[in-house]
PDB file of C-alpha atoms and ligand atoms in Angstrom:
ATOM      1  CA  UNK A  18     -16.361  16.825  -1.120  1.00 87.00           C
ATOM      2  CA  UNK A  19     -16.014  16.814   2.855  1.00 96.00           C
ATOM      3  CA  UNK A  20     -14.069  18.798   5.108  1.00 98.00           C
ATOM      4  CA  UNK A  21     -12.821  17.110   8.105  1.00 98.00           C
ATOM      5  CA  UNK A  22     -11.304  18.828  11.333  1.00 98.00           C
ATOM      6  CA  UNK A  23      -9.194  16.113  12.575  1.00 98.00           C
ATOM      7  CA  UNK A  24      -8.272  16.119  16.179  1.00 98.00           C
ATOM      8  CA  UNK A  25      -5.389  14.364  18.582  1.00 96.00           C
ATOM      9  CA  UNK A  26      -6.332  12.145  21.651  1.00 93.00           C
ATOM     10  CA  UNK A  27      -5.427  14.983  23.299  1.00 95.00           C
ATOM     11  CA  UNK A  28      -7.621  17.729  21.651  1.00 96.00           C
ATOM     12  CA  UNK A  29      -5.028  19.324  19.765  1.00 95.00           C
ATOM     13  CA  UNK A  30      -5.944  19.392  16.354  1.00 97.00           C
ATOM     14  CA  UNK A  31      -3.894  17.372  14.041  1.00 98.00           C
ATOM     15  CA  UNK A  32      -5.223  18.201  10.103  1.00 98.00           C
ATOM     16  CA  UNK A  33      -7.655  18.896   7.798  1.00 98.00           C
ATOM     17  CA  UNK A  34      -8.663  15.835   5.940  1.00 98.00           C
ATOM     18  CA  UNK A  35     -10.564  16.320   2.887  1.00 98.00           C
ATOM     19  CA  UNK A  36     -12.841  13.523   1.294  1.00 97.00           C
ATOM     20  CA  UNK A  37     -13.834  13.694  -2.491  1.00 97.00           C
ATOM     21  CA  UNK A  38     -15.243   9.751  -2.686  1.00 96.00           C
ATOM     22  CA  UNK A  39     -18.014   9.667  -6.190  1.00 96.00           C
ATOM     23  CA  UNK A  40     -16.884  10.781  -9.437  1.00 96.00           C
ATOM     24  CA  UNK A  41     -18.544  13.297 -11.177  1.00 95.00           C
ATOM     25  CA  UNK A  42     -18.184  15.163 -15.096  1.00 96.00           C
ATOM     26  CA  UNK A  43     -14.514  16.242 -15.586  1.00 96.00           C
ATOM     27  CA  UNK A  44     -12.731  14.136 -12.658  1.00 96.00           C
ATOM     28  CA  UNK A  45      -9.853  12.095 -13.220  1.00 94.00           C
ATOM     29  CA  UNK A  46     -10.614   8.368 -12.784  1.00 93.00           C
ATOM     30  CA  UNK A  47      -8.650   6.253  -9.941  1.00 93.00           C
ATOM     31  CA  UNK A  48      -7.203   6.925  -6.660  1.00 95.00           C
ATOM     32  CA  UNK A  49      -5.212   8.966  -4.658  1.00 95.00           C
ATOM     33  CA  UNK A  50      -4.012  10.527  -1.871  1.00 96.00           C
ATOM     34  CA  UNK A  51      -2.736  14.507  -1.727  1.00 96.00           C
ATOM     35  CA  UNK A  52      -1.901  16.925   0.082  1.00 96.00           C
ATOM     36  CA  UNK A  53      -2.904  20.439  -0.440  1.00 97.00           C
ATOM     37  CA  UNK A  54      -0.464  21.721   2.205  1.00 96.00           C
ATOM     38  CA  UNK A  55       2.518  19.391   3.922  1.00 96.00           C
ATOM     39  CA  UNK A  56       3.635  19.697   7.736  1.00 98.00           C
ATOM     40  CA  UNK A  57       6.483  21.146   9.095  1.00 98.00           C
ATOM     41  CA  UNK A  58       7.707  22.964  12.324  1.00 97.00           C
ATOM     42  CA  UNK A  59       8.290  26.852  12.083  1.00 97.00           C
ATOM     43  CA  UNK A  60      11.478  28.134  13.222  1.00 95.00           C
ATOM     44  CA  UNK A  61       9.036  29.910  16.123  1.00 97.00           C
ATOM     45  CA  UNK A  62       8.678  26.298  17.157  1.00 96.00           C
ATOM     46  CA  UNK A  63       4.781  26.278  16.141  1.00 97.00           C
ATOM     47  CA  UNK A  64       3.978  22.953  14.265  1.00 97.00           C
ATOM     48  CA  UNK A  65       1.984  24.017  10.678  1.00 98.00           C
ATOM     49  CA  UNK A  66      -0.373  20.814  10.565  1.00 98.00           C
ATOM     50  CA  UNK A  67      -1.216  19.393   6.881  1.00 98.00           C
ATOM     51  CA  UNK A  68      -4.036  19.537   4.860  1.00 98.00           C
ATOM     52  CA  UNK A  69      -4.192  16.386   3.217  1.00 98.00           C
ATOM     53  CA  UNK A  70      -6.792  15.097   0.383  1.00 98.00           C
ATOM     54  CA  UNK A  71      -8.260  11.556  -0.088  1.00 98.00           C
ATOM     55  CA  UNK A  72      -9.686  11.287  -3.958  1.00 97.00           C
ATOM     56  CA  UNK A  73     -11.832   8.077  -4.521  1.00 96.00           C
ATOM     57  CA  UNK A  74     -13.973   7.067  -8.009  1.00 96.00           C
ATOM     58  CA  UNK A  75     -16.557   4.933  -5.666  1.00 96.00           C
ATOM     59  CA  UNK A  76     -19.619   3.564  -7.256  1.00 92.00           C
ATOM     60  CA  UNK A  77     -22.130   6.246  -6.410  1.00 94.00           C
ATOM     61  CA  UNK A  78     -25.713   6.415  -4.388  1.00 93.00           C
ATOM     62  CA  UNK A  79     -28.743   6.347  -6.406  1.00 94.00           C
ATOM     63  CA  UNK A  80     -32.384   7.507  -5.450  1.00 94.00           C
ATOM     64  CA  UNK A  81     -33.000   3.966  -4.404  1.00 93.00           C
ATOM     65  CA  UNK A  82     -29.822   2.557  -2.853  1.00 93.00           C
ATOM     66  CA  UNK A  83     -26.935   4.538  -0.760  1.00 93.00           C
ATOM     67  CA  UNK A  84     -23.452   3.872  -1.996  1.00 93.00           C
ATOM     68  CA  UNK A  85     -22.911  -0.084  -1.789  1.00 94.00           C
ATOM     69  CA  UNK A  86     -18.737  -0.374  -1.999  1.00 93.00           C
ATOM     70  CA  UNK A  87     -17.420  -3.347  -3.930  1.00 93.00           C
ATOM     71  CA  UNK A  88     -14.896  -5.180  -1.684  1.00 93.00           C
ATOM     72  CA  UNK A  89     -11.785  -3.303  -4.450  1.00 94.00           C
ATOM     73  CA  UNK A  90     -13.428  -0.081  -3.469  1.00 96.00           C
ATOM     74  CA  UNK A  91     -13.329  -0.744   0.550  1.00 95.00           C
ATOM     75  CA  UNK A  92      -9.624  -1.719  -0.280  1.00 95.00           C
ATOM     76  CA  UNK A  93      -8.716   1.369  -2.272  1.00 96.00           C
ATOM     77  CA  UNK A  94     -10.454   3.704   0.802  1.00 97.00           C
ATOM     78  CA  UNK A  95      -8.277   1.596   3.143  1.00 97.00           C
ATOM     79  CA  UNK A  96      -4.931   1.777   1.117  1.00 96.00           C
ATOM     80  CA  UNK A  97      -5.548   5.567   0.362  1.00 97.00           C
ATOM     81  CA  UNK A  98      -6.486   6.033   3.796  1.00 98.00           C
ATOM     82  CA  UNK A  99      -3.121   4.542   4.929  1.00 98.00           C
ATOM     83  CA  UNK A 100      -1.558   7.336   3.147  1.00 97.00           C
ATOM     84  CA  UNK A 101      -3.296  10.112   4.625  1.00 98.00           C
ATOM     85  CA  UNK A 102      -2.505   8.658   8.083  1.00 98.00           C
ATOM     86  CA  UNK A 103       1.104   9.146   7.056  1.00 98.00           C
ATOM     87  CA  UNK A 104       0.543  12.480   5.923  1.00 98.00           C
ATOM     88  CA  UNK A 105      -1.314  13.316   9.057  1.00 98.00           C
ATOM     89  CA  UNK A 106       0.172  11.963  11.676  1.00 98.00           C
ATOM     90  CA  UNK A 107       3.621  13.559  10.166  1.00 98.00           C
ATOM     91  CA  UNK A 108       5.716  15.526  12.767  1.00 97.00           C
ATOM     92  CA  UNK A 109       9.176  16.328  11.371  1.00 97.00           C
ATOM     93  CA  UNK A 110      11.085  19.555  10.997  1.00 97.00           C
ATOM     94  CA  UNK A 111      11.427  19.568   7.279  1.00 97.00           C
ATOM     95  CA  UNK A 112       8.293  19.763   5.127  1.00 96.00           C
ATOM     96  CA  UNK A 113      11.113  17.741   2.397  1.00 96.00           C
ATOM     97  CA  UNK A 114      11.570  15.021   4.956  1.00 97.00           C
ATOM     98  CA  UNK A 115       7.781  14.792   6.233  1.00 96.00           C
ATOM     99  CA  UNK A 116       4.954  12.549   6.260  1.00 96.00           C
ATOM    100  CA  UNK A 117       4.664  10.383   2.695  1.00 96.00           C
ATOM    101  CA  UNK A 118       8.307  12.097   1.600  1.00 96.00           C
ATOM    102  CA  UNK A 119       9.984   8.460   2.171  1.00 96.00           C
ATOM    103  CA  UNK A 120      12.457   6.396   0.130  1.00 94.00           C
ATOM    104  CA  UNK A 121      10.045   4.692  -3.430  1.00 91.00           C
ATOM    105  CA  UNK A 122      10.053   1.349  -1.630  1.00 92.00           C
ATOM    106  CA  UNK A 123       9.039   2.185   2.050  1.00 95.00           C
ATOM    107  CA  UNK A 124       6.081   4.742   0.848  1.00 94.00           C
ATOM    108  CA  UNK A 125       3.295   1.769   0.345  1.00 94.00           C
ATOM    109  CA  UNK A 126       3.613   0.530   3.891  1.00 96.00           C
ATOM    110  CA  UNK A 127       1.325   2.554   5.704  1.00 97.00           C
ATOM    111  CA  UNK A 128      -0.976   2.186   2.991  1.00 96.00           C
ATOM    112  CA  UNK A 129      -1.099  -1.767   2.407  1.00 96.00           C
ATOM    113  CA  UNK A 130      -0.907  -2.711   5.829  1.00 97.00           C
ATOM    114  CA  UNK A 131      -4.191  -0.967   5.955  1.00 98.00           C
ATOM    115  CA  UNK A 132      -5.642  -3.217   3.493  1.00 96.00           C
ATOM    116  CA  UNK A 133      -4.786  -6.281   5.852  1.00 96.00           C
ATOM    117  CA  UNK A 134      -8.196  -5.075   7.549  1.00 96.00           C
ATOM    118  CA  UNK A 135      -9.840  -5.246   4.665  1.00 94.00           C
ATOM    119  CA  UNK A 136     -10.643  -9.508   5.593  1.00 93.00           C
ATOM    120  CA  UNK A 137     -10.673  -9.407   9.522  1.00 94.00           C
ATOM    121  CA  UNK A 138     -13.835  -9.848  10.398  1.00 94.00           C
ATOM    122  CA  UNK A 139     -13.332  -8.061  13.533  1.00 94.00           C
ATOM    123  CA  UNK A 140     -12.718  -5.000  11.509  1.00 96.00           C
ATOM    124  CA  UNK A 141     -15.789  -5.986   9.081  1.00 94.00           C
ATOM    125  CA  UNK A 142     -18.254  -6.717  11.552  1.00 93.00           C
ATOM    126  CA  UNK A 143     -17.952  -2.959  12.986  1.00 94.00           C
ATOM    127  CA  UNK A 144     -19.555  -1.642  10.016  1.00 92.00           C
ATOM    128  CA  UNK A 145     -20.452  -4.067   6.837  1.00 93.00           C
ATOM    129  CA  UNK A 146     -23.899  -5.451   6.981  1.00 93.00           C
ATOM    130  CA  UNK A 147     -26.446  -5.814   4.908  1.00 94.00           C
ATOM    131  CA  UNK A 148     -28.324  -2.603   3.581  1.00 94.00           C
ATOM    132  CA  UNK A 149     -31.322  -3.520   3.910  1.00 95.00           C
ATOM    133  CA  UNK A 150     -31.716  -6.000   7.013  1.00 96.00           C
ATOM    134  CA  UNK A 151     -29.000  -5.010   9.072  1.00 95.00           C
ATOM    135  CA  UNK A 152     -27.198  -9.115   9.190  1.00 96.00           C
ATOM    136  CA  UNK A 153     -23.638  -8.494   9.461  1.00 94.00           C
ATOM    137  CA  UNK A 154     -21.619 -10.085   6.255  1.00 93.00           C
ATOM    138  CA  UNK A 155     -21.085 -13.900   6.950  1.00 95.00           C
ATOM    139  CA  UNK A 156     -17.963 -15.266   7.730  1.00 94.00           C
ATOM    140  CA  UNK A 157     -18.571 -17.686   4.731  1.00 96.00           C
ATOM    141  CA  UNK A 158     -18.341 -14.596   2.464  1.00 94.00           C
ATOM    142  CA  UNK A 159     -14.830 -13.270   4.117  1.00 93.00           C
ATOM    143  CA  UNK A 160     -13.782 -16.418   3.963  1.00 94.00           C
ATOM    144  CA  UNK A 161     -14.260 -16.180   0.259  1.00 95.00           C
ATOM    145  CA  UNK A 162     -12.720 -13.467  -0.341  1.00 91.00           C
ATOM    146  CA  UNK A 163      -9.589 -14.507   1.241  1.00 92.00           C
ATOM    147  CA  UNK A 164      -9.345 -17.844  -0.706  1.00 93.00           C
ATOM    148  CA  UNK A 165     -10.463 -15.479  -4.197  1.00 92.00           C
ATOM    149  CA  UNK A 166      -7.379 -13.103  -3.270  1.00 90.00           C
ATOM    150  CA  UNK A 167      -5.131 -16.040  -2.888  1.00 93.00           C
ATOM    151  CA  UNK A 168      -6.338 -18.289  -5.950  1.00 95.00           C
ATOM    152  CA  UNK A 169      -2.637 -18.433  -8.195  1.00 95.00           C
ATOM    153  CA  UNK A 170      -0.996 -16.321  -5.613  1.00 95.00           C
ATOM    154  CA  UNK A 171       2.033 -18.623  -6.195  1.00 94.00           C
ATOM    155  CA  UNK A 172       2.372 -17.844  -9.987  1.00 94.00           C
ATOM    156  CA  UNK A 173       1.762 -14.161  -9.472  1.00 94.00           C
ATOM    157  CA  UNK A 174       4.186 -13.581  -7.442  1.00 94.00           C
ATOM    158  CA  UNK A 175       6.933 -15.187  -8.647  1.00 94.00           C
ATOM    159  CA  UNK A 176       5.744 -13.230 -11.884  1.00 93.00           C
ATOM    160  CA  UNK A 177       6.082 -10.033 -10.256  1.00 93.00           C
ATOM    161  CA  UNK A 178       9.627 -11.139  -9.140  1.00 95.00           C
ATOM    162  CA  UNK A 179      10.305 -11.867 -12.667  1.00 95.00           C
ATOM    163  CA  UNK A 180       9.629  -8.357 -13.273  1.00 93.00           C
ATOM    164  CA  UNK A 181      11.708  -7.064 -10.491  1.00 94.00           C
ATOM    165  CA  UNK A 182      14.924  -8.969 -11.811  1.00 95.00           C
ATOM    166  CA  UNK A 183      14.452  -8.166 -15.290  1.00 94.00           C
ATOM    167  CA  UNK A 184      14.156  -4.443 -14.010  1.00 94.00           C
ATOM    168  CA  UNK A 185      17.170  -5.089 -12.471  1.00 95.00           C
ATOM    169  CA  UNK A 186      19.234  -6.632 -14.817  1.00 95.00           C
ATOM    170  CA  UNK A 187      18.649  -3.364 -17.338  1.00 94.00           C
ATOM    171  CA  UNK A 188      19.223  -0.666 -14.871  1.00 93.00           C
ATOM    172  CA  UNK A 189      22.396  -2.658 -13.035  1.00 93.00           C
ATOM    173  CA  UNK A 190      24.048  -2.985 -16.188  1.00 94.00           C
ATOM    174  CA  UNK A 191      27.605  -0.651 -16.610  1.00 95.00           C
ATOM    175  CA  UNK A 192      28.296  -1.230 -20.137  1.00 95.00           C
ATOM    176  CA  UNK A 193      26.153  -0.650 -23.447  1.00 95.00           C
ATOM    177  CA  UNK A 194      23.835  -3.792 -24.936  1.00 94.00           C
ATOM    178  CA  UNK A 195      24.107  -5.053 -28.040  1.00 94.00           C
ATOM    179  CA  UNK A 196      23.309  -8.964 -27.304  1.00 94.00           C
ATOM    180  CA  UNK A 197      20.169 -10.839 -27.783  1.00 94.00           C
ATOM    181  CA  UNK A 198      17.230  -8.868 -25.675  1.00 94.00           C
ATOM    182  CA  UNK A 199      15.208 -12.593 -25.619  1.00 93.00           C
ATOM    183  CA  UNK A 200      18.219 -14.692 -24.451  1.00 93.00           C
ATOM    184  CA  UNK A 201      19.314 -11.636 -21.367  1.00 95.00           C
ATOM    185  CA  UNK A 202      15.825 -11.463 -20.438  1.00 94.00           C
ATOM    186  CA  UNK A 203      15.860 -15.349 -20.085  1.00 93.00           C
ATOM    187  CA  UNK A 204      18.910 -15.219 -18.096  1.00 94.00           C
ATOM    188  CA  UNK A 205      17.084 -12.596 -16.149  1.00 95.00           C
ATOM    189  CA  UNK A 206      14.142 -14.581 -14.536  1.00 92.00           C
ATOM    190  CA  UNK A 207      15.722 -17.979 -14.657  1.00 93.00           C
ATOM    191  CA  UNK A 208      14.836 -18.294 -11.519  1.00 94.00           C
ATOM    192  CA  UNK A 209      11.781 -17.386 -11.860  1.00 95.00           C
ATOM    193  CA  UNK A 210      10.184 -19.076 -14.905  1.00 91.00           C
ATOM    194  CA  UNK A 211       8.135 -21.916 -14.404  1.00 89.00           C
ATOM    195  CA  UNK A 212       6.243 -21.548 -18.186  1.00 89.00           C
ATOM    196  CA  UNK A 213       8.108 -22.000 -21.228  1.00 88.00           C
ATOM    197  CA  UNK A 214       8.491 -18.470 -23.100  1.00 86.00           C
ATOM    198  CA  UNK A 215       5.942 -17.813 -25.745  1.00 89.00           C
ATOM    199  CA  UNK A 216       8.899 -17.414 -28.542  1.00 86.00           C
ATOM    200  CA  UNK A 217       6.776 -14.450 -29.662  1.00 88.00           C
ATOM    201  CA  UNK A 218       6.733 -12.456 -26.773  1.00 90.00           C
ATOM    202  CA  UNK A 219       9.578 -10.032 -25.505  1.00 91.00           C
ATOM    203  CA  UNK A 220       8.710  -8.659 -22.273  1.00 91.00           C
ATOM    204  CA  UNK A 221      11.859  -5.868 -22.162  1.00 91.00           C
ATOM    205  CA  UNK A 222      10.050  -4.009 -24.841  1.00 89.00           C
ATOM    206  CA  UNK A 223       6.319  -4.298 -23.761  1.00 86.00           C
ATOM    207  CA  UNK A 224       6.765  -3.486 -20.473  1.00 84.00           C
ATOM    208  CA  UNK A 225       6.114   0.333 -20.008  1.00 82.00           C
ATOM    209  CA  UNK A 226       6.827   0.550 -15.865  1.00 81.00           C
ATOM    210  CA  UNK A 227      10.825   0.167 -16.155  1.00 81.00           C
ATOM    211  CA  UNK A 228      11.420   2.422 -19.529  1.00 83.00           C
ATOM    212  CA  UNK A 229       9.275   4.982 -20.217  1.00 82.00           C
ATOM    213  CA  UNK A 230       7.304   4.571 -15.968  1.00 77.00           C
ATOM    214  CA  UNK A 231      10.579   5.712 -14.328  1.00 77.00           C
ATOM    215  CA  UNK A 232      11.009   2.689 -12.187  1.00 81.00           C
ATOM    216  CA  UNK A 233      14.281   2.161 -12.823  1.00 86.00           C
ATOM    217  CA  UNK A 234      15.607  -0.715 -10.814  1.00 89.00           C
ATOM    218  CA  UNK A 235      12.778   0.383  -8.821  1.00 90.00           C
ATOM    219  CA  UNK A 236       9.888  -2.262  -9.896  1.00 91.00           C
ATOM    220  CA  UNK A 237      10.722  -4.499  -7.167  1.00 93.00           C
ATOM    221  CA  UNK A 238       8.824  -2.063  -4.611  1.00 92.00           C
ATOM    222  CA  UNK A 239       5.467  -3.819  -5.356  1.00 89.00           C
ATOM    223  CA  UNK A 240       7.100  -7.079  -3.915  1.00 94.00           C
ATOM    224  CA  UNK A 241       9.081  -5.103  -1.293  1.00 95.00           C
ATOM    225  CA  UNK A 242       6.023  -3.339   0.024  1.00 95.00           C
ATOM    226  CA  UNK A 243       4.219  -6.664   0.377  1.00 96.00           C
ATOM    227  CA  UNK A 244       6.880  -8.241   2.299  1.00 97.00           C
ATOM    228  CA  UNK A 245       6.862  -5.344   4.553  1.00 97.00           C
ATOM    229  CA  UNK A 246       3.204  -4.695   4.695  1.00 97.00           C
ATOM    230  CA  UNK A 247       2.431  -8.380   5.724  1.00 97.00           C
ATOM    231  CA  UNK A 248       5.497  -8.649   8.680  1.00 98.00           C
ATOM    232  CA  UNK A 249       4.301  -5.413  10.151  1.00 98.00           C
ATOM    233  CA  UNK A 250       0.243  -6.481  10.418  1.00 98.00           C
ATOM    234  CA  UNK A 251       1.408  -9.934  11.533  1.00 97.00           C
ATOM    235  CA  UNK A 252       2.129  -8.124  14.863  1.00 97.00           C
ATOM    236  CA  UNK A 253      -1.374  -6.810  14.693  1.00 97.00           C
ATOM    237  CA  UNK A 254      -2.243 -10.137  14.098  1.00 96.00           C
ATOM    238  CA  UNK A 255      -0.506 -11.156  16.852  1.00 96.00           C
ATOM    239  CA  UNK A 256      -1.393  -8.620  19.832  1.00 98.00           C
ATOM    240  CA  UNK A 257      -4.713  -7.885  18.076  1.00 98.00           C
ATOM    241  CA  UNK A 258      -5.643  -6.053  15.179  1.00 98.00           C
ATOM    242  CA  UNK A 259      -6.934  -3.131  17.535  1.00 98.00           C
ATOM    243  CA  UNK A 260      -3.967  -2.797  19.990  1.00 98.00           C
ATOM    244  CA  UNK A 261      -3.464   0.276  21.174  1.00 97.00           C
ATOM    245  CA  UNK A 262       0.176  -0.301  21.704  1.00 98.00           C
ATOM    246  CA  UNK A 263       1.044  -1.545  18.411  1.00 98.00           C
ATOM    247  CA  UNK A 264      -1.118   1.171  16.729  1.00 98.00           C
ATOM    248  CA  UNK A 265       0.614   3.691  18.942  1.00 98.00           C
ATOM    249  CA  UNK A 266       4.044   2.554  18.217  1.00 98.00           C
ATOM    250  CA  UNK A 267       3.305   2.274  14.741  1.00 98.00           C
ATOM    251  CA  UNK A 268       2.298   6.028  15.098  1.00 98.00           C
ATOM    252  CA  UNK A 269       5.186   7.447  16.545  1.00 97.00           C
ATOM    253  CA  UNK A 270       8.025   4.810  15.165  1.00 98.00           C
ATOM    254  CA  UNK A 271       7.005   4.888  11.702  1.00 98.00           C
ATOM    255  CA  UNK A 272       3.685   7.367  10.196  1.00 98.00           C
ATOM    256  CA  UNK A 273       4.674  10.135  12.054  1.00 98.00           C
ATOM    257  CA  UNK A 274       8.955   9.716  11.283  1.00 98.00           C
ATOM    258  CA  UNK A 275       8.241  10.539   7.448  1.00 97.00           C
ATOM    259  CA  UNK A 276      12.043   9.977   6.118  1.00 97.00           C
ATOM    260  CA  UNK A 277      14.049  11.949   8.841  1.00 98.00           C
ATOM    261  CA  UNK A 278      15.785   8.359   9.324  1.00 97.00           C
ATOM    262  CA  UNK A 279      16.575   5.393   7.142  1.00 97.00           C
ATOM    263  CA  UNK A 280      13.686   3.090   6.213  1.00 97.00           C
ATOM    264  CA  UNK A 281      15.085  -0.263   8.186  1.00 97.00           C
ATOM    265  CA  UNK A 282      16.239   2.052  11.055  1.00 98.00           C
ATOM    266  CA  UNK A 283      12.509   3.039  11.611  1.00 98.00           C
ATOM    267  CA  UNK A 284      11.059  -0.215  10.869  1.00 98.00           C
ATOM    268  CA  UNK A 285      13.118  -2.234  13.107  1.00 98.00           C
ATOM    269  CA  UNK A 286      12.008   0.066  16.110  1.00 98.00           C
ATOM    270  CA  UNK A 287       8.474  -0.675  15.262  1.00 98.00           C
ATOM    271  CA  UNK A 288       8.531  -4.568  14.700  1.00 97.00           C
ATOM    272  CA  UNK A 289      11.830  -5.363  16.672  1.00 96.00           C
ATOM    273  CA  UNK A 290      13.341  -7.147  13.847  1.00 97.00           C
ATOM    274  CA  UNK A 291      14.052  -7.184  10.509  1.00 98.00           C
ATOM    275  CA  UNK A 292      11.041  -7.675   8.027  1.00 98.00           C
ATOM    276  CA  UNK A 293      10.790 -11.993   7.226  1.00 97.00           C
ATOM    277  CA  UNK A 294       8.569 -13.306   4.279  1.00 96.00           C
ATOM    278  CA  UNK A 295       6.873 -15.835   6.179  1.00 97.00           C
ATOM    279  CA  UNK A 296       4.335 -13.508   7.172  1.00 97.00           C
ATOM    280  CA  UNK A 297       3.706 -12.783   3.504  1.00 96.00           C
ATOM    281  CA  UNK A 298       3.846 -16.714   2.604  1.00 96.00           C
ATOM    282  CA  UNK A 299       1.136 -17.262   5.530  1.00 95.00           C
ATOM    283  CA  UNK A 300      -0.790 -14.550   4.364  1.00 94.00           C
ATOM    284  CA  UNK A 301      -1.247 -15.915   0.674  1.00 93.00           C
ATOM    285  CA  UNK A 302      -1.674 -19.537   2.200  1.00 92.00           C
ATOM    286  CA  UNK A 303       1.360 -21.212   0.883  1.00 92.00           C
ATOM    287  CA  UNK A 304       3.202 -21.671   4.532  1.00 92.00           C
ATOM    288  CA  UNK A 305       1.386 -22.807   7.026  1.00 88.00           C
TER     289      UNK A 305
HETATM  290 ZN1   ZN B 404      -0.368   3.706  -2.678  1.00 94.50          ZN
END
């Protein structure tokens, strides 16, 4: 594990990021982001920064090779790394209200819009190239990534949406159930279904996230968080993925807000606007 002092553009310093990146005997398997102590602002007015924790299972270095990433890996440090920006960048008065402490479906934007980078070769070409010989990865390979990401992107999302009605349909419900779970559940997704139903399958009871996960109406965040996650970057993608204005404002409208104000409120101030899906749909190549 690493220690890192991290600094402001002005010198002051800003947290202690810690890095724990290969897994060893004992240590849970995944992904995460923690923090060991939040931010807040003293009542003397001094600002206590946070010490915040990035945990990573990456394949590990050997006596012959350094650690090569898979491209899931250099998306998991990006997405995880999206969360520690939040919880470092955080600047509010109430540790409760600060840095990742955000309404369920607003907490994966900072971390997927970091995964965006994760197939711009701009981004790429500053540090992926070859072990061994130094050639940068091709663009033939990034392209094929992108098209790999996006093979059945239609089906899977609409799947996912499935799953966000049906989650809804249980949890919006006022009044006890004692119908047919197949035929509500069919009724649910309608809109969704483009397969017949396997007549054996019932999805209510299989499907741990919205019973015994704690979703709750809540499994539409997935979907949610890639609608937002796509708008926001398409104004990287717009100005440039490195703009220093966008980046800033994305800073101090958004990471650094934590949940002192509503979701939309914050989000509108960064991107102007209310979130669209065509960003999302452009993205996954279905709208031009
Ligand atoms: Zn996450």
């Amino acid at each position: 594990m690493d220690a890192y002092e991290v600094m402001d553009k002005d010198g002051n310093f800003l947290a202690v990021l810690y890095t724990d990146f290969h897994p060893r005997e004992g240590k849970r398997s995944g992904a995460w982001m923690t923090e060991f102590k939040g931010q807040w602002i003293e009542s003397t007015g001094e600002n206590s920064r946070p010490h915040v924790s990035v945990v990573m299972n990456f394949t590990k270095p050997t006596e012959s090779k350094p650690a090569l990433l898979t491209y899931d890996e250099v998306e998991t440090f990006l997405h995880e790394f999206g969360h520690a920006l939040h919880g470092m960048f955080a600047n509010s008065t109430y540790q409760s209200l600060s840095g990742t402490n955000v309404y369920w479906d607003f907490v994966e934007l900072p971390s997927q819009i970091m995964e965006n980078f994760g197939i711009e070769k701009e981004f790429l070409h500053t540090f992926a190239s070859h072990y061994q010989t130094g050639e940068p990865l091709p663009d033939e390979l990034i392209q094929r990534l992108v098209d790999a990401s996006n093979f059945n992107v239609a089906y899977a999302c609409l799947r996912q949406v499935s799953f966000g009605l049906l989650d809804m349909a249980w949890y919006t419900r006022n009044t006890p159930f004692d119908g047919d779970v197949k035929e509500y559940e069919r009724q649910a997704w309608s809109k969704t279904q483009i397969l017949p139903m396997v007549p054996e399958t019932c999805m209510s009871t299989q499907f741990s996230h919205i019973f015994a996960g704690g979703y709750s109406a809540g499994y539409y965040s997935y979907k949610w968080a890639e609608v937002l996650d796509a708008d926001a970057f398409s104004l990287f993608k717009q100005k440039g993925i490195f703009n220093k204005d966008v980046a800033d404002s994305f800073r101090s409208n958004i990471l650094s807000k934590g949940g002192t104000e509503h979701p939309m409120i914050l989000y509108k101030r960064f991107r102007g606007q209310e979130p669209t899906i065509d960003a999302l749909l452009i993205r996954n190549g279905i709208k031009k």
